[in-house]
CSV table of C-alpha atoms in Angstrom, one decimal:
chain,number,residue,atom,x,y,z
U,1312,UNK,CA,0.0,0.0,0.0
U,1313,UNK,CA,1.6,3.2,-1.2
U,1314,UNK,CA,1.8,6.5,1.3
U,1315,UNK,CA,0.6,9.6,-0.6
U,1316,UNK,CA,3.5,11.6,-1.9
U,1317,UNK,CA,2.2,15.3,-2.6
U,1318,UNK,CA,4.8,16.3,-4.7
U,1319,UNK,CA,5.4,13.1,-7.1
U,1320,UNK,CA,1.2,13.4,-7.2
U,1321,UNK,CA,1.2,16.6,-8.3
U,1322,UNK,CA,3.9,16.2,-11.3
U,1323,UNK,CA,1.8,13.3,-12.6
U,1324,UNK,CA,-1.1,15.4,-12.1
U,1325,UNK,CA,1.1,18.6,-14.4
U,1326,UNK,CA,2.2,16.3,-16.9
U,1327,UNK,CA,-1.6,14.9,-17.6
U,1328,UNK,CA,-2.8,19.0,-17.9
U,1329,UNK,CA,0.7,19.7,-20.1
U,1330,UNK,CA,-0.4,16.2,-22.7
U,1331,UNK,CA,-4.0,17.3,-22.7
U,1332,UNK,CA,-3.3,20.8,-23.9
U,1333,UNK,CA,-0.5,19.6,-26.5
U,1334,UNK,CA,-3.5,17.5,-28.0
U,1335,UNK,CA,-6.5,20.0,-27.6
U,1336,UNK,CA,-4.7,23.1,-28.7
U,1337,UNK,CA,-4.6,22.6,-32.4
U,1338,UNK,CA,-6.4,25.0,-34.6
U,1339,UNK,CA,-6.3,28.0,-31.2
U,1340,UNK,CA,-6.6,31.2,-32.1
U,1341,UNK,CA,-6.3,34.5,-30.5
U,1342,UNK,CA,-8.2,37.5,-31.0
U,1343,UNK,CA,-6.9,40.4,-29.2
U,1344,UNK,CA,-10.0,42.7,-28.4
U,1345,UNK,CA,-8.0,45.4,-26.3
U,1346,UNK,CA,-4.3,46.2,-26.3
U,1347,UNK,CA,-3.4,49.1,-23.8
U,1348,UNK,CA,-0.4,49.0,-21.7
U,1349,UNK,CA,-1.0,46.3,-19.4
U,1350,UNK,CA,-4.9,46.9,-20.2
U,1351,UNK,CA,-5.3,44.0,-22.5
U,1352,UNK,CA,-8.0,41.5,-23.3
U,1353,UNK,CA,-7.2,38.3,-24.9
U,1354,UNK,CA,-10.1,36.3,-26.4
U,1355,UNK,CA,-9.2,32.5,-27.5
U,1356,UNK,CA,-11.2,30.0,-29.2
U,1357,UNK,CA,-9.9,26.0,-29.1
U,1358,UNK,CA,-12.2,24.8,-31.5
U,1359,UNK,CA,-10.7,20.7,-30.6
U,1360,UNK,CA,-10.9,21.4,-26.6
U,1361,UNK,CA,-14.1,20.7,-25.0
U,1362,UNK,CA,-13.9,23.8,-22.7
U,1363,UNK,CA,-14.1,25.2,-26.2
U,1364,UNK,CA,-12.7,28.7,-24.9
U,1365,UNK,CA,-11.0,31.3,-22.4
U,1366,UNK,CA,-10.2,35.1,-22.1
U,1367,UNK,CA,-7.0,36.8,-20.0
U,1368,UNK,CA,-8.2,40.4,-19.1
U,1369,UNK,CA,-5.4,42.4,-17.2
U,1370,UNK,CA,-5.0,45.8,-15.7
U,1371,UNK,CA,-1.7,47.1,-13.2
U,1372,UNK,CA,-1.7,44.2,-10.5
U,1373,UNK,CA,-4.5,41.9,-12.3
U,1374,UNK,CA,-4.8,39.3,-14.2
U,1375,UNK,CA,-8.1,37.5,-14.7
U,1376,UNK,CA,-8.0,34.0,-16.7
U,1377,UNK,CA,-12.5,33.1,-17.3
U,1378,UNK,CA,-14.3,31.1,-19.5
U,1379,UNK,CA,-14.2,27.3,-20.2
U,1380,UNK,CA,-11.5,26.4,-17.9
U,1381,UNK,CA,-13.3,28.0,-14.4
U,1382,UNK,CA,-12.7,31.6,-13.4
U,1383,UNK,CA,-9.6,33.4,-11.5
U,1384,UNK,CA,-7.9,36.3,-10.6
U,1385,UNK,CA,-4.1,36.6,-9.7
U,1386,UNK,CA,-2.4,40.0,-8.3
U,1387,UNK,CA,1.5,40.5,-7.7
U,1388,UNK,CA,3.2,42.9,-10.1
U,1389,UNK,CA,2.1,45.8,-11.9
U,1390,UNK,CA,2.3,43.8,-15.3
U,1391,UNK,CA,0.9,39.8,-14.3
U,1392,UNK,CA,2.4,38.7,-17.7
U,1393,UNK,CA,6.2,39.6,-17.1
U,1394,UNK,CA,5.8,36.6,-14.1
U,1395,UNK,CA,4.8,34.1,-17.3
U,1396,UNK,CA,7.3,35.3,-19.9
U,1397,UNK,CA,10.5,33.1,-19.5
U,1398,UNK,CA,13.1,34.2,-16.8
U,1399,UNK,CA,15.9,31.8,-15.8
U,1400,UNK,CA,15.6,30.2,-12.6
U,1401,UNK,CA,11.8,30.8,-12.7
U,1402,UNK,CA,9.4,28.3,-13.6
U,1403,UNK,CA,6.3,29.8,-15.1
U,1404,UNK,CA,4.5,26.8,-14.8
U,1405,UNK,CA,4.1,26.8,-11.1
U,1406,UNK,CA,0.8,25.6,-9.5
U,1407,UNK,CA,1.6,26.2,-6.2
U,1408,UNK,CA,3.2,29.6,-6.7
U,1409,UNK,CA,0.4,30.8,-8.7
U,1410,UNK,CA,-2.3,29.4,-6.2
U,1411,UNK,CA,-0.5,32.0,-3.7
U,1412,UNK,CA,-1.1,34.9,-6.1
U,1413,UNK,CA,-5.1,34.0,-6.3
U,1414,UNK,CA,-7.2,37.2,-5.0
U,1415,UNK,CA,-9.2,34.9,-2.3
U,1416,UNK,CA,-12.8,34.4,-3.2
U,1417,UNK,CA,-11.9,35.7,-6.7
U,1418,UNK,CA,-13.6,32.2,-8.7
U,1419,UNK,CA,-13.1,28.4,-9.2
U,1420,UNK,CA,-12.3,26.2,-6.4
U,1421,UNK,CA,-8.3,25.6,-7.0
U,1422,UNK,CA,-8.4,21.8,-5.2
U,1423,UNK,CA,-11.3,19.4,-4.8
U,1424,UNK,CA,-11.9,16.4,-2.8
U,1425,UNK,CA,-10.2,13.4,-4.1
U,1426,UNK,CA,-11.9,10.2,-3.6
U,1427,UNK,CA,-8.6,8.2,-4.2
U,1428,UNK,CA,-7.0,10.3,-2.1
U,1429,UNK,CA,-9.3,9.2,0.6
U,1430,UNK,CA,-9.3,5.7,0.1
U,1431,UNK,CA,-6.1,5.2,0.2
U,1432,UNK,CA,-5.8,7.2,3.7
U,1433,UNK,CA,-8.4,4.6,5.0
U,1434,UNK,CA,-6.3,1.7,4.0
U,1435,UNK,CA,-3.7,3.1,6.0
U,1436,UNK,CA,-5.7,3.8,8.8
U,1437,UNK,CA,-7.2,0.3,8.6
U,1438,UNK,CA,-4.0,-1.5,8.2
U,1439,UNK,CA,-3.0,0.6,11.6
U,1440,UNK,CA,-6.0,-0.4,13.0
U,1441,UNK,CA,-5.6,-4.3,12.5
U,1442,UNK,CA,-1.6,-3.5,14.7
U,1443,UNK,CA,-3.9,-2.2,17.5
U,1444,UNK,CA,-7.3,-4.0,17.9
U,1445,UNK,CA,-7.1,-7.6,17.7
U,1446,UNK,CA,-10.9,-7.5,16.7
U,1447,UNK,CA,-10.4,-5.8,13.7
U,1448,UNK,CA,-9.1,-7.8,10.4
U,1449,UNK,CA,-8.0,-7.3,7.3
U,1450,UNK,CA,-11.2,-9.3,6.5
U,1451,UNK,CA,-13.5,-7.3,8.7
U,1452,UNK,CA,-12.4,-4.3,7.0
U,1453,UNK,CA,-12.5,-5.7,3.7
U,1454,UNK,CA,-16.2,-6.6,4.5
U,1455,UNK,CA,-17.5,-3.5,6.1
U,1456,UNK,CA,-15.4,-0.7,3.7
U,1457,UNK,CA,-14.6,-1.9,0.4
U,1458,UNK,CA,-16.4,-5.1,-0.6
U,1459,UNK,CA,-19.0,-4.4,-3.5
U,1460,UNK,CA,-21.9,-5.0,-1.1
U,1461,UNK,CA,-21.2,-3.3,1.8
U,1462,UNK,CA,-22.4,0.2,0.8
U,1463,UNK,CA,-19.2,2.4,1.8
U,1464,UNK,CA,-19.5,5.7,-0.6
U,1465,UNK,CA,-16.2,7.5,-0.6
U,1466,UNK,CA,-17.5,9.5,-3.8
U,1467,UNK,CA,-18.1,13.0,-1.7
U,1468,UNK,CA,-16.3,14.5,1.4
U,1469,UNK,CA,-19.7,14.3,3.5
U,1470,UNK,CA,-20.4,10.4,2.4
U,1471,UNK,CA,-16.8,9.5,3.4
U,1472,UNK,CA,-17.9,10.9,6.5
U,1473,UNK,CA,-21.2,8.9,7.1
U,1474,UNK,CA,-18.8,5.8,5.6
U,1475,UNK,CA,-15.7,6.1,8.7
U,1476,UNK,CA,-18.7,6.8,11.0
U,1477,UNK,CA,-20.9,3.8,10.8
U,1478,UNK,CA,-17.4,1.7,10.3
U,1479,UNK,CA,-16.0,3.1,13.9
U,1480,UNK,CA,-19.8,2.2,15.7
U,1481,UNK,CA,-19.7,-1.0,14.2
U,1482,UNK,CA,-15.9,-1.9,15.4
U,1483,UNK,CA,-17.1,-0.2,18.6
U,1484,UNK,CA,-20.2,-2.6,19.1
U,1485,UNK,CA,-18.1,-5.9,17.8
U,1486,UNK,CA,-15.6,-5.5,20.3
U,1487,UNK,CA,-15.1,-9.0,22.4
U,1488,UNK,CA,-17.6,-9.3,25.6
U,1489,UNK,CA,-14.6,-10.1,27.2
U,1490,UNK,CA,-13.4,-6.6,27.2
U,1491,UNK,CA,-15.9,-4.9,28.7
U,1492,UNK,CA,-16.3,-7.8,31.5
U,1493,UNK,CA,-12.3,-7.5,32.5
U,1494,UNK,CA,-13.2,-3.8,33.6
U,1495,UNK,CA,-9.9,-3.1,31.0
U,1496,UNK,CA,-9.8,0.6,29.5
U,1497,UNK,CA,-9.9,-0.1,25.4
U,1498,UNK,CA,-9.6,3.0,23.5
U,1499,UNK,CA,-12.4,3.2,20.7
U,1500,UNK,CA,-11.0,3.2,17.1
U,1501,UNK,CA,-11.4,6.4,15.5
U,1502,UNK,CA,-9.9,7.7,11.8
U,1503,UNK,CA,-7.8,10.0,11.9
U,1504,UNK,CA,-9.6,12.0,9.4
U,1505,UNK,CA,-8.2,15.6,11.0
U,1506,UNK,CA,-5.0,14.6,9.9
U,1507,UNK,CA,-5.7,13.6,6.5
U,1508,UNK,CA,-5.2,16.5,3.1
U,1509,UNK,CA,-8.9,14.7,1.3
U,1510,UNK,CA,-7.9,17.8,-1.1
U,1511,UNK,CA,-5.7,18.0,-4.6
U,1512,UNK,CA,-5.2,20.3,-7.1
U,1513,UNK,CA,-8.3,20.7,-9.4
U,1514,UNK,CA,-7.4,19.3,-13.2
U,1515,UNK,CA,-9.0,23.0,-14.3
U,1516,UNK,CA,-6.3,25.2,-12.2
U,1517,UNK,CA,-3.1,22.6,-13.6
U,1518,UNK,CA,-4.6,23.4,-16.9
U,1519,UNK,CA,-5.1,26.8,-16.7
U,1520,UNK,CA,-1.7,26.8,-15.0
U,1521,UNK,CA,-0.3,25.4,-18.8
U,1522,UNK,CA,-2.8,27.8,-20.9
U,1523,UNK,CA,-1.7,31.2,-19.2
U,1524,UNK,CA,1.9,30.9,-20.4
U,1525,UNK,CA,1.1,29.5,-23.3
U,1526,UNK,CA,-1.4,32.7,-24.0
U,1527,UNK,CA,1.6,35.4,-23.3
U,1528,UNK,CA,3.6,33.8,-25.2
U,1529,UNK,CA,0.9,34.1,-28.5
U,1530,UNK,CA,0.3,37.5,-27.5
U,1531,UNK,CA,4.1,37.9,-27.2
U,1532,UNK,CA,4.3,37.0,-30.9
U,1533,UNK,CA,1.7,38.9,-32.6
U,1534,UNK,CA,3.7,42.0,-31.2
U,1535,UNK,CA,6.7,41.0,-33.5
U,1536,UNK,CA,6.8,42.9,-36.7
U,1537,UNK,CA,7.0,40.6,-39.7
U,1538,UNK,CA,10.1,40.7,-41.5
């Protein structure tokens, strides 16, 4: 059973967004609709992606990426498109530098609850769980939390919830007669759910994350004068 590793998730997770893009972003095109200093407003159509299409509106300290992808709005400098235009020792595709520029409340939900993610915290939990409490198997588990039948929904945040808690009454009422009659002090199994990150980054930011620096850079060459 494999510990979540944030880091090696989310590069896996960039590297889907970055092959996606490469085979939706045939045929883009760009229609620039205002072009004023850093007042600009960059309309583009993707006529083989199904979010179909996007704008990138800035002003000094703002830039605002809408449309297909989700909605959001990032402030740091007085131009927003020098921090996507290459500069060494800077990655422009950054995820979890740009998620620090987001105004707060500004749009789309950046992460989302990850029913993998949560599954595999459980497993851990369990396999824990079977070390401690000698009435709790890997059986038992299997039964109650991830056979077909058994009815455990780990699809939302709220049914993983109603999931752990009818799991932890049931270990609680199962435990041996003998415990309770010895006058011994068992401690109840609980998840550790409080220490658990349910939450990754949404597929919609990583791929806006790839389409913002890909959108300077067209605007970047419409600006050079044909030879």
């Amino acid at each position: 059973m494999g510990e979540i590793d944030p880091y090696d998730e989310l590069q896996r997770q960039m590297a889907a967004a970055q092959e996606r893009f490469a085979s939706e972003v045939e045929g883009a095109t760009m229609t620039v609709v205002k072009d004023d200093g850093v007042h600009r407003h960059l309309y583009f159509k993707f006529p083989r992606a199904s979010w179909d299409w996007c704008e990138v509106v800035t002003w000094p300290g703002m830039l605002t990426l809408r449309g297909g992808l989700g909605c959001w709005s990032f402030t740091r400098v007085t131009d927003m498109f020098d921090l996507l235009r290459p500069s060494p020792g800077t990655k422009r595709i950054d995820p979890v530098y740009w998620a620090g520029t987001l105004v707060p409340g500004s749009g789309s939900e950046v992460k989302e609850y990850d029913a993998d993610r949560a599954r595999t915290y459980v497993r851990q939990a369990v396999a824990d769980a079977i070390e401690a409490h000698t009435h709790i198997t890997a059986e038992y588990a299997e039964d109650w939390l991830f056979s077909d039948w058994c009815g455990a929904d780990f699809g939302t945040e709220a049914a993983l919830m109603r999931t752990l808690g009818r799991f932890e009454a049931r270990v609680d009422a199962d435990r041996p007669t003998s415990s309770f009659l010895s006058g011994a002090t068992h401690e109840e199994f609980v998840f550790p759910v409080h220490d658990w990150d349910l939450y990754r980054y949404s597929h919609w930011f990583l791929l806006s994350c790839v389409v913002l620096p890909w959108a300077v850079e067209q605007y970047d060459a419409a600006l050079v004068p044909v030879a």
